[in-house]
Short mmCIF file of C-alpha atoms and ligand atoms in Angstrom, two decimals:
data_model
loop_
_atom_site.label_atom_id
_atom_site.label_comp_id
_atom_site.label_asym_id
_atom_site.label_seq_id
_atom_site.Cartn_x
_atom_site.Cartn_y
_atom_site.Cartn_z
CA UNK L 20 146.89 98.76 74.58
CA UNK L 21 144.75 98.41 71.45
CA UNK L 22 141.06 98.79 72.35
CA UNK L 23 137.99 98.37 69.88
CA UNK L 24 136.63 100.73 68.20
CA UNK L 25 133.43 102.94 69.20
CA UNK L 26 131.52 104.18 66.67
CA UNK L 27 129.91 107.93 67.14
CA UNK L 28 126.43 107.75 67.78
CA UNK L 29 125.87 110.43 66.29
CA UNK L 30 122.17 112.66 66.92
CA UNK L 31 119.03 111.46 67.58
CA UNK L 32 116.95 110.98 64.07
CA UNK L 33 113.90 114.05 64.25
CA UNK L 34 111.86 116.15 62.13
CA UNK L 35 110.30 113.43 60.02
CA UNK L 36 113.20 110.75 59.96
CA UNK L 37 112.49 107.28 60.36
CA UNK L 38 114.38 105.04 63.04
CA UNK L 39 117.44 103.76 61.31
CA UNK L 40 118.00 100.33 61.30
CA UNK L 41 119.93 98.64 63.34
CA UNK L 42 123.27 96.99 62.11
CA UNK L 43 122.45 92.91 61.64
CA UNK L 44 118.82 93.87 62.31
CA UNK L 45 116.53 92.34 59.68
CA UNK L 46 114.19 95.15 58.09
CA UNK L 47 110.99 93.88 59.28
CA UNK L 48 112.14 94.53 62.98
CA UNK L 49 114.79 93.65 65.92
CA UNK L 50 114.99 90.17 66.03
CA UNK L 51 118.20 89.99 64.73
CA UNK L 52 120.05 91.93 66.87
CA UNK L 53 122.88 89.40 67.94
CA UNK L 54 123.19 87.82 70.66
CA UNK L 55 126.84 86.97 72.87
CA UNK L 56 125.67 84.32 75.69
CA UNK L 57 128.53 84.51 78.55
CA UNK L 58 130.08 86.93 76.22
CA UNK L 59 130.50 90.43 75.44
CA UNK L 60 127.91 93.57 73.94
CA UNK L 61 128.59 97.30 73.40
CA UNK L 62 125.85 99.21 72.90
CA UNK L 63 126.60 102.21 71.41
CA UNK L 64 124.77 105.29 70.44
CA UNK L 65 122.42 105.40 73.44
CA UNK L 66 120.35 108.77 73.34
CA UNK L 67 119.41 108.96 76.88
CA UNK L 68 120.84 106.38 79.24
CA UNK L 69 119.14 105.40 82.61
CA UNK L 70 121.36 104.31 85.22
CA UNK L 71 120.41 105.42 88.72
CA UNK L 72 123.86 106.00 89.74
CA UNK L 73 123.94 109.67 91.16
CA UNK L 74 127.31 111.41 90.57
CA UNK L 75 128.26 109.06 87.67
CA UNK L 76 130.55 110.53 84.77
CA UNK L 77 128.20 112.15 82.39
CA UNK L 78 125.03 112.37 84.71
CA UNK L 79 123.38 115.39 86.07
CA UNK L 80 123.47 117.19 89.63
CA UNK L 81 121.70 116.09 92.22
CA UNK L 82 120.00 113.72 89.56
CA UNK L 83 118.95 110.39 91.68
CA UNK L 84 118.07 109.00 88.23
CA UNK L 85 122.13 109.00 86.74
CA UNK L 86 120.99 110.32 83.06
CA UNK L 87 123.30 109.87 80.97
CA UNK L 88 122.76 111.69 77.06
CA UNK L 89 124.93 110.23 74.11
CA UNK L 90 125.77 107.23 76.38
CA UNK L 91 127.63 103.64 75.68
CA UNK L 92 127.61 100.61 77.55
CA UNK L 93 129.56 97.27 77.72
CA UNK L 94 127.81 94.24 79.02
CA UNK L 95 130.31 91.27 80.00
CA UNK L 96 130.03 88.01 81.54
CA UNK L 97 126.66 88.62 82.78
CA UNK L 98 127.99 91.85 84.19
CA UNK L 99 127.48 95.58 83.40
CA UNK L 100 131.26 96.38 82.84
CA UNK L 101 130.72 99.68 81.96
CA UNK L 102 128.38 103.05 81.44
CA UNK L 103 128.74 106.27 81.01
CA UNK L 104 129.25 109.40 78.19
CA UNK L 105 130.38 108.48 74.90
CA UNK L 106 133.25 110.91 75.31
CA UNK L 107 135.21 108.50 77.85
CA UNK L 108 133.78 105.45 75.97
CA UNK L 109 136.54 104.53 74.28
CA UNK L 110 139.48 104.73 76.83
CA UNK L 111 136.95 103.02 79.26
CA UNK L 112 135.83 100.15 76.99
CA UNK L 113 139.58 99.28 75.97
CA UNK L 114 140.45 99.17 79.54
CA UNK L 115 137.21 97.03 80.34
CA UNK L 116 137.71 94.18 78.03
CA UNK L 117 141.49 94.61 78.79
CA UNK L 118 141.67 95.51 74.81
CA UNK L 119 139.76 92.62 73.28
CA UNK L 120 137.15 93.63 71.28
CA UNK L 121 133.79 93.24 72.24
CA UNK L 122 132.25 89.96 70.89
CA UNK L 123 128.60 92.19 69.36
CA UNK L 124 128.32 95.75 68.76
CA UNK L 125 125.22 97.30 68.47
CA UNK L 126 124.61 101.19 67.21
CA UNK L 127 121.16 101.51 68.85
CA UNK L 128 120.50 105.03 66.92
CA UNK L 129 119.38 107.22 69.37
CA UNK L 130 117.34 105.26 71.39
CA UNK L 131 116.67 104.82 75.20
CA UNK L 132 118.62 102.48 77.66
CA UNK L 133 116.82 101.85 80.74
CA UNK L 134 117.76 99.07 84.07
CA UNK L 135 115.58 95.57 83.70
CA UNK L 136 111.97 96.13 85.74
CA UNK L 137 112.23 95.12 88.84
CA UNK L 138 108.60 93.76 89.87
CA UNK L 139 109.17 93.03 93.38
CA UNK L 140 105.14 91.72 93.64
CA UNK L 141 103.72 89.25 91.76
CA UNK L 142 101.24 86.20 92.48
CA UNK L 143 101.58 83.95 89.22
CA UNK L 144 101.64 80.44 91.03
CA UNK L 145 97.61 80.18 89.92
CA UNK L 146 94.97 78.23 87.55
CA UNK L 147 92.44 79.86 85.94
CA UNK L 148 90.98 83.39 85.75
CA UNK L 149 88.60 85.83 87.40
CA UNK L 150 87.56 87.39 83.86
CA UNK L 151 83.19 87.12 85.12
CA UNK L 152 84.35 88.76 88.41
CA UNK L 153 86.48 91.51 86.49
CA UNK L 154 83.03 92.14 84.47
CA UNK L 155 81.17 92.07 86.89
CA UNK L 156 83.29 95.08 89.34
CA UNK L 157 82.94 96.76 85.76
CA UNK L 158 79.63 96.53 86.23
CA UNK L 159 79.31 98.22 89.14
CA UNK L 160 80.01 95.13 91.68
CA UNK L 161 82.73 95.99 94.64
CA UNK L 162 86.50 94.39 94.94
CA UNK L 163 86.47 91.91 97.90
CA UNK L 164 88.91 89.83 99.46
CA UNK L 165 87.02 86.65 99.30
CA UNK L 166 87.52 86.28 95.49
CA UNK L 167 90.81 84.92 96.32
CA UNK L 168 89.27 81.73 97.46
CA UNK L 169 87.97 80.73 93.57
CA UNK L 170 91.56 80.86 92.57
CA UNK L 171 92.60 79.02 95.58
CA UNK L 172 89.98 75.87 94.07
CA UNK L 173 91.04 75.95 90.62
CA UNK L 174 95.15 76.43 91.82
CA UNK L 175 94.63 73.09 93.91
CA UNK L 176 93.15 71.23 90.63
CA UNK L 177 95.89 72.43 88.62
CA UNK L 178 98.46 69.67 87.88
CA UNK L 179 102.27 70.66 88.48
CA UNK L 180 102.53 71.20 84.53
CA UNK L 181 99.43 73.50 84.06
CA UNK L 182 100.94 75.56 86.95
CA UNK L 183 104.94 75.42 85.78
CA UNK L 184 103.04 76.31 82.39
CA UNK L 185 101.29 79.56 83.58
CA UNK L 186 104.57 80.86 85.61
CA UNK L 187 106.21 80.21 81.98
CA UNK L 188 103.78 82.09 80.14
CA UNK L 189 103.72 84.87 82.22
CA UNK L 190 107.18 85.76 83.00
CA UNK L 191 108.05 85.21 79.04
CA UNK L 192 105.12 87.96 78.77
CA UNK L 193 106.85 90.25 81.74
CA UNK L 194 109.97 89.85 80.23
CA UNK L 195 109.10 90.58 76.74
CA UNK L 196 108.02 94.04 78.21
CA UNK L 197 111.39 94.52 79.59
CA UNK L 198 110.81 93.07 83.70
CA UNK L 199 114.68 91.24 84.44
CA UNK L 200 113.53 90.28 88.24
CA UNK L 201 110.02 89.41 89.53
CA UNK L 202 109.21 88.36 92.50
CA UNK L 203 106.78 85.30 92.77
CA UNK L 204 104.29 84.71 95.80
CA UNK L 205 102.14 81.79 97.08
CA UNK L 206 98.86 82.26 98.64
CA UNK L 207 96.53 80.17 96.28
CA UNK L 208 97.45 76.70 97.88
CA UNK L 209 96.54 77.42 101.49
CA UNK L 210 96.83 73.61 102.56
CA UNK L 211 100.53 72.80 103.52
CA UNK L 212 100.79 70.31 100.21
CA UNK L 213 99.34 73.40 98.08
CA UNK L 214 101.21 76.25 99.66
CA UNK L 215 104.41 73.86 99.71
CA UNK L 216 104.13 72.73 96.11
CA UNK L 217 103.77 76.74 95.24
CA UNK L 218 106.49 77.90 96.98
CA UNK L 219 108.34 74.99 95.24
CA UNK L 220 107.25 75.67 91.98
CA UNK L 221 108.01 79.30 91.85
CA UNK L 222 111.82 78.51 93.36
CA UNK L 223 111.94 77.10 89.69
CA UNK L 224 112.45 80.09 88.35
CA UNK L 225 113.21 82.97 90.96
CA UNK L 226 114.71 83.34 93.90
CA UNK L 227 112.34 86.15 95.14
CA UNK L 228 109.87 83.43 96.60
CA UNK L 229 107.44 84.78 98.87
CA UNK L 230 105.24 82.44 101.28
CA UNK L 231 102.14 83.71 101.37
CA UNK L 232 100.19 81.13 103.14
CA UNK L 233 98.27 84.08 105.50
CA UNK L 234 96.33 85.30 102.09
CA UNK L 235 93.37 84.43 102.97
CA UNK L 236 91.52 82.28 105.20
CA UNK L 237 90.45 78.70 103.26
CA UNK L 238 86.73 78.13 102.63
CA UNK L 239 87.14 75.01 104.98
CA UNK L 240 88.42 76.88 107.72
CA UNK L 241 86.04 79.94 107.31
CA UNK L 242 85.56 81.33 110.86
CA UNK L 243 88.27 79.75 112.35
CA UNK L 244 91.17 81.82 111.74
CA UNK L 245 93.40 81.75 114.38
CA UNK L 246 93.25 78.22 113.74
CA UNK L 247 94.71 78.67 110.06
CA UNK L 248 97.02 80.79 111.62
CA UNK L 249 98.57 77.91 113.95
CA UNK L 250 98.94 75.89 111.02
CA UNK L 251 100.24 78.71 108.84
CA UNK L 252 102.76 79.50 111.72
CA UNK L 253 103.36 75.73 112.23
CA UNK L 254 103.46 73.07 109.67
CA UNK L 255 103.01 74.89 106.59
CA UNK L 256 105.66 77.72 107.36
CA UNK L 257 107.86 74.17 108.21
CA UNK L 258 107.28 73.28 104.87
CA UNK L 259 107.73 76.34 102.95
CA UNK L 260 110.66 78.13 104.45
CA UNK L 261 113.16 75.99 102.34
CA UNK L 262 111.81 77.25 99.34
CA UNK L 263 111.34 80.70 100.31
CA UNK L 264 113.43 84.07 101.04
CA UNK L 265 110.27 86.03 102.48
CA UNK L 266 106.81 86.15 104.54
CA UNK L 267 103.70 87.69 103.59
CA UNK L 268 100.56 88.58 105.23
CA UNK L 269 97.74 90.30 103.58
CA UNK L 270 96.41 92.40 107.12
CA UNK L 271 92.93 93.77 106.15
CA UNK L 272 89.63 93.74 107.38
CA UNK L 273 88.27 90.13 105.94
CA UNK L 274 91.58 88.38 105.54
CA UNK L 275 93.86 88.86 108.89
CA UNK L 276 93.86 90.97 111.80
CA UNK L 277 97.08 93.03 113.46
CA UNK L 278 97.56 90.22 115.61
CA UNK L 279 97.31 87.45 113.23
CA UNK L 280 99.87 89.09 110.98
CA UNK L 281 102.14 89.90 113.58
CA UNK L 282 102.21 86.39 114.48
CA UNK L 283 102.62 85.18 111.22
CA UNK L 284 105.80 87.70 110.48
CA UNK L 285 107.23 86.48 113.90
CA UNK L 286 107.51 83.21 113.00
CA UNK L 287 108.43 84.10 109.29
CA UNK L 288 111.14 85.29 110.62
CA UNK L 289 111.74 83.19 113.23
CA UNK L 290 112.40 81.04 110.27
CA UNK L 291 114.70 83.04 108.51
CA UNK L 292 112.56 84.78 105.79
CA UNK L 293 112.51 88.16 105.03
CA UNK L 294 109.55 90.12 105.83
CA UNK L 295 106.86 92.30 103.31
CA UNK L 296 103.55 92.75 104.02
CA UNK L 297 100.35 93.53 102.47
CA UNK L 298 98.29 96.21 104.21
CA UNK L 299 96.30 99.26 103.58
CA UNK L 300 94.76 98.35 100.60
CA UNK L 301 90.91 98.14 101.04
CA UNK L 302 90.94 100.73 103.79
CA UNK L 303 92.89 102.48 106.80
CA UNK L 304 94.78 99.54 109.15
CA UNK L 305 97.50 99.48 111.16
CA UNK L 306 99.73 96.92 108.59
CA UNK L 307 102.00 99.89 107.53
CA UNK L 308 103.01 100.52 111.03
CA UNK L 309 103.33 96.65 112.02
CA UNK L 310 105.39 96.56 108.73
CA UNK L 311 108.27 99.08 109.65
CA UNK L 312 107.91 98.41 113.65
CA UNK L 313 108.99 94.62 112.08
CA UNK L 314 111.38 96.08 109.56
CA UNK L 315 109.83 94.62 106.94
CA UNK L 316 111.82 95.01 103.58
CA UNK L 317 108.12 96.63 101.85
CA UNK L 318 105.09 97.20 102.76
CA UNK L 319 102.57 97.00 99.14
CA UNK L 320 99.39 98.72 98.31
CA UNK L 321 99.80 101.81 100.77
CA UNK L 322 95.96 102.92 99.37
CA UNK L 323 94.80 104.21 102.39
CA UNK L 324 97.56 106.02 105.34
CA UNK L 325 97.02 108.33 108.39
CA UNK L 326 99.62 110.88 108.50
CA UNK L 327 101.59 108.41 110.99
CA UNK L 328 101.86 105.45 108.45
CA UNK L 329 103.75 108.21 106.04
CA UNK L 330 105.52 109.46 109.34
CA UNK L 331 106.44 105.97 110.27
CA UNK L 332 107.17 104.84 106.31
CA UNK L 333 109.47 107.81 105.58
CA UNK L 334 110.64 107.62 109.14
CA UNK L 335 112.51 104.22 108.59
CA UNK L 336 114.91 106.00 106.10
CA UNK L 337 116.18 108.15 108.23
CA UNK L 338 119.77 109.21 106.95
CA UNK L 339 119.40 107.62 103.56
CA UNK L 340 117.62 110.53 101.77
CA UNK L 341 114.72 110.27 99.65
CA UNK L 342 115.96 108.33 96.99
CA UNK L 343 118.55 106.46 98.07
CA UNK L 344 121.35 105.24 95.84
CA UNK L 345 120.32 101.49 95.04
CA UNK L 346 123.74 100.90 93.78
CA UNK L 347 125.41 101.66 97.56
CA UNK L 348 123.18 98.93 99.11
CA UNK L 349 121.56 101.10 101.41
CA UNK L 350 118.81 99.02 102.43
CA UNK L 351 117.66 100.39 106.20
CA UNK L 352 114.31 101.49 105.95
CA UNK L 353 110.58 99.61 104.64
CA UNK L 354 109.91 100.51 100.78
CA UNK L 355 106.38 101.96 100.14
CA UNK L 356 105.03 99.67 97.08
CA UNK L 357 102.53 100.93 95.45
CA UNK L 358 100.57 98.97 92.95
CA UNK L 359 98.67 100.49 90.51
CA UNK L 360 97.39 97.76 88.34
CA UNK L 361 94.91 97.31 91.00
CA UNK L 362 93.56 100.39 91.34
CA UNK L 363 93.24 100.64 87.83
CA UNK L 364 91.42 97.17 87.88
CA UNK L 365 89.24 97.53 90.85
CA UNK L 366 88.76 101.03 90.48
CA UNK L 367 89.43 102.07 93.52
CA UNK L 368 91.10 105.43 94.27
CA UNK L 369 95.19 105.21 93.43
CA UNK L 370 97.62 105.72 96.37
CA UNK L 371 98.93 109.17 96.94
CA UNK L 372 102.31 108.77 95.58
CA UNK L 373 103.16 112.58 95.93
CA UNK L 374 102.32 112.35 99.53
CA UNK L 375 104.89 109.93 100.55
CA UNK L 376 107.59 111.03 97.83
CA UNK L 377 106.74 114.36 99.53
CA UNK L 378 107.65 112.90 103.29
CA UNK L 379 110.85 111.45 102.38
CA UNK L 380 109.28 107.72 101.88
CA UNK L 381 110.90 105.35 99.48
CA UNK L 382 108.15 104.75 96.53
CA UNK L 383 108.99 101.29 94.64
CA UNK L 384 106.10 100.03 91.54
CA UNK L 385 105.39 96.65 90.88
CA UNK L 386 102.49 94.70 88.99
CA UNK L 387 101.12 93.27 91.51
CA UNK L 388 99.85 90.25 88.88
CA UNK L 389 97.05 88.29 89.49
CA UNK L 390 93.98 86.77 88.25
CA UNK L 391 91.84 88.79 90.53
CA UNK L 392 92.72 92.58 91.43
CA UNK L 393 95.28 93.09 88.86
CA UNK L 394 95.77 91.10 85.82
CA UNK L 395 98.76 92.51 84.35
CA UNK L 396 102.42 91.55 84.17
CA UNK L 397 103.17 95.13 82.54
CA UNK L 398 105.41 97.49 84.04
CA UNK L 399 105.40 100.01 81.33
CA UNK L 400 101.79 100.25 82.42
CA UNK L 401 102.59 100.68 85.86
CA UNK L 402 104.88 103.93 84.85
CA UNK L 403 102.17 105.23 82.60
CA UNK L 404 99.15 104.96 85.40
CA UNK L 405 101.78 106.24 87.91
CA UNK L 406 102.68 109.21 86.01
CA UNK L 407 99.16 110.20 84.53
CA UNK L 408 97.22 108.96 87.65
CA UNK L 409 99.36 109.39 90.85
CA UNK L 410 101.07 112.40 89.99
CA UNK L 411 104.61 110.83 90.16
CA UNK L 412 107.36 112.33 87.57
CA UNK L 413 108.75 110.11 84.51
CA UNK L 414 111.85 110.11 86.44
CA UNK L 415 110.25 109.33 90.14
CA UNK L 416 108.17 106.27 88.28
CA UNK L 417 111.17 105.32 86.56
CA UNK L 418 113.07 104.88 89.13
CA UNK L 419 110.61 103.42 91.15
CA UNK L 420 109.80 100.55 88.79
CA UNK L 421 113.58 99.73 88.76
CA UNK L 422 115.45 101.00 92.02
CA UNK L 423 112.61 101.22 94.24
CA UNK L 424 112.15 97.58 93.29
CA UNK L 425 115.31 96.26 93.63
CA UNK L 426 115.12 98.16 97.50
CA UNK L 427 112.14 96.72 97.66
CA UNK L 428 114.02 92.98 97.71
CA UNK L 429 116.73 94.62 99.22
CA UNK L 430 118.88 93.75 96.31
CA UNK L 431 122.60 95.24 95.37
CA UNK L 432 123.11 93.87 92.05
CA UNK L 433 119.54 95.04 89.92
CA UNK L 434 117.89 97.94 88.99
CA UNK L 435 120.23 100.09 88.18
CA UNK L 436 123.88 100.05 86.01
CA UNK L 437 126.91 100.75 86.93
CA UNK L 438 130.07 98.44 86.58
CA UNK L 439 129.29 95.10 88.34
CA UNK L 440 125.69 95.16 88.27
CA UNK L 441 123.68 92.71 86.63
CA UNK L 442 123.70 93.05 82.82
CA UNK L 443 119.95 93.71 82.75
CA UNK L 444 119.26 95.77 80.07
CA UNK L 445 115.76 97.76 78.71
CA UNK L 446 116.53 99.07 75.22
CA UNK L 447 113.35 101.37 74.06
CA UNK L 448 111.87 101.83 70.87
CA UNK L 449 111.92 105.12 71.77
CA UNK L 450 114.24 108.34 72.15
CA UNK L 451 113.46 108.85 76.25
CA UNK L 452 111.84 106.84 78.95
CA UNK L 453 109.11 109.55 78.92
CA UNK L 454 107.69 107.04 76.04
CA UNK L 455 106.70 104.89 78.56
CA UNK L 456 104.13 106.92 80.02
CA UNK L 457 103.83 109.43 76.86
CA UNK L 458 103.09 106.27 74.73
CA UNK L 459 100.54 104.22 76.95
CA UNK L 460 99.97 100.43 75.97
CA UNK L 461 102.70 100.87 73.31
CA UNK L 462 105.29 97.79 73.14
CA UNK L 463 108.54 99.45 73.22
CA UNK L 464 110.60 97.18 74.67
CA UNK L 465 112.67 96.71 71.48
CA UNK L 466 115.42 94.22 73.24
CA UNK L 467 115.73 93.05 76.92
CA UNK L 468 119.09 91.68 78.17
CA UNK L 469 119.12 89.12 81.23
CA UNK L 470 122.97 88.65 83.01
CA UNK L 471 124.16 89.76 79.28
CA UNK L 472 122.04 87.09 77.46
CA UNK L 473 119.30 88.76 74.87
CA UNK L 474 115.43 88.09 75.69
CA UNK L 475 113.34 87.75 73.36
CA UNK L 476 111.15 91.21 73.31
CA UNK L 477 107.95 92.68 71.97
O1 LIG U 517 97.59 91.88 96.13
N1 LIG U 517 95.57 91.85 98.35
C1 LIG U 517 95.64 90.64 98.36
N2 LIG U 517 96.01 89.85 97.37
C2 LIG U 517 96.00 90.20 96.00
C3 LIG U 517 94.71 89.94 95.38
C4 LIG U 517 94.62 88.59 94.93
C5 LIG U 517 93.33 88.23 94.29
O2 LIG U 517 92.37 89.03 94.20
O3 LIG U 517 93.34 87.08 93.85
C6 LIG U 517 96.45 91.63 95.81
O4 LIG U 517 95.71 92.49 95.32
FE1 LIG U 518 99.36 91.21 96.08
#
């Protein structure tokens, strides 16, 4: 069987060397690396490869994060076909494309290959911004809850198109800093036509849809919660659930009680959706708890926890380990999201990571973007702020922003790369992942792949 060639990737350029160019690349940068919609790409000359496959030919023992040095890997059909050393490369990829050559080669010199960003919490169905209130907190001013409720007026003036626009913008910004799968919530409608149209909006371009109609309490309804409730349990969750694969509750002192949010989730469910939670952000609560007692897929923010919410978080992986393998689908337990971006942006003290990596809980990162608490889309930040301000390692934030995420969505087929995953694809302008945290507010996503299909980047 004839099989295409792979070329040696020879060393990693140091010791004063520029970055070589890439084959087909035009001087002045990347954008001509090729592209093979639907068909085939072998990248070549990977200098440290990111799979989180334990075990994996080429990787490390005991090394949840499947590094891989002097690495290849075939992208085909939309599909990872294959990863591993370059030493098995070339039997491997012949046997892959069943000895057609691959439709694009590219040598990436010694760079970094990393799984797509997973960014299992996001809120980008919204008009406007909160820039005065971000000043102002800067200023001295405290984060509250009841911000929410400016975005929730200009969201229901927004037209369908200045919305749809937004959700554009933003994921072509996430994605241009290398996140493959976000997930999208509501929670700035909070009328059934609002929260409905939201829901509907973001099914346009994800299928992570989150309902979060229990954000807040409207300003019309101020006072009368369990009355929102009824309607958010009734009507509005009617109206949603066809768009949406999970319920949300933000359960904190000035948006919804244990019992609220329990009801809510209940009938979430009820429904069919999925369940995640918001809880333990402003202060201590008993959301983590209600979370795993519900089996919620993740519980986000995690700011403030007794010694019982880690008991109870790490608790609900019992017999998985500490990082379990994303690839094997072993999805039991509630992921601990922590969310950086917000601390950094309300400045509130960050979550302590170390704590619950130290318990045995499942740690995933996401953005958490929105116009109020955290208005970034970057997940290279989130690594850097986890690293330098939470203690976690490269590899833990890493693999949190990736794995943990796709666990977090309780999702087989992302965040990691092995031979039928998704064909999502982080290539670094950089010789190690440790760049992301090492290099803070850097771009160095140099190309993004999506099922196999080139993003742009940058
Ligand atoms: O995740 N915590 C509740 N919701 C958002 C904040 C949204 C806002 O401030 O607009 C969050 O931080
Ligand atoms: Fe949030």
């Amino acid at each position: 069987m004839s099989h295409p060639p792979v070329p040696n990737p020879g060393s990693f350029p140091t010791g004063g060397r520029s970055w070589g160019a890439i084959p087909g690349s035009a001087a002045s940068g990347w954008g001509a690396i090729p592209d093979s919609p639907g068909g085939s790409t072998l990248l070549t000359g990977i200098g440290e490869l990111t799979t989180n496959v334990p075990g994996g030919a080429g990787t490390g023992d005991g090394d949840p994060t499947g590094l891989v040095t002097d690495a290849v890997v075939l992208l085909d059909g939309g599909r990872v076909a294959w990863a591993g050393p370059a030493r098995e490369a070339r039997d491997a990829v012949g046997r892959a494309l069943d000895g057609r050559a691959p439709d694009v080669t590219v040598d990436v010199g010694g760079r970094a290959v990393i799984p797509g960003f997973v960014d299992s919490h996001t809120h980008l169905v919204f008009a406007g911004d909160r820039a005065a209130e971000f000043e102002a907190r800067m200023a001295g001013r405290p984060y509250e809850a009841g911000g929410i409720r400016s975005t929730v007026a200009a969201t229901r003036a927004a037209p369908d198109d200045v919305l749809r626009a937004g959700l554009a913008r933003h994921l072509d910004e996430a994605a241009r800093q290398g996140t493959t799968t976000v997930e999208v919530k509501s929670g700035y409608g909070l009328t059934v036509a609002d929260e409905e149209r939201s829901v509907r909006l973001a099914r346009e371009v994800t299928p992570e849809v989150t309902f979060l109609g229990a954000h807040v309490v409207p300003a019309e309804l101020a006072g009368r919660a369990d009355a929102y409730v009824d309607l958010v349990c009734g009507d509005m969750l009617a109206a949603c659930a066809p768009h949406a694969r999970w319920v949300d509750v933000f359960c904190e002192t000035g948006a919804f009680t244990p019992e609220q949010s329990r009801r809510v989730l209940e009938a979430g469910a009820a429904a069919g959706l999925g369940v995640r939670v918001h809880a333990n952000q402003l202060g201590p609560g008993e959301g983590v708890r209600l979370a795993v007692e519900l089996g919620a897929a993740a519980v986000d923010h995690c700011t403030y926890l007794t010694d019982a919410d880690v008991a109870a978080l790490a608790g609900s992986w019992t017999g998985s380990g500490a990082w379990p393998d994303g690839a094997s689908g072993a999805v039991a337990g509630t992921v601990a999201t922590l969310l950086p971006g917000v601390e950094f942006s309300t400045r509130q003290p960050y979550p302590d990571a170390r704590r619950l990596l130290d318990a045995g809980a499942v740690v995933a990162l996401a953005s958490d973007c929105n116009p109020g608490s955290s208005y970034t889309s970057s997940m290279p930040l989130c690594v850097a702020l986890a690293v330098r301000e939470m203690r976690m390692t490269v590899a833990e934030a890493v693999w949190s922003a990736t794995a943990g995420g796709a666990l977090a969505l309780r999702r087989d087929d992302v965040g990691h790369l092995a031979p039928g995953a998704r064909a999502d694809v982080v290539l670094l302008d950089a010789p190690s992942r440790t760049h992301l945290a090492y290099r803070p507010g850097v771009p160095l996503a140099a190309a993004v792949w999506k099922d196999g299909v080139r993003l742009p980047a940058g």
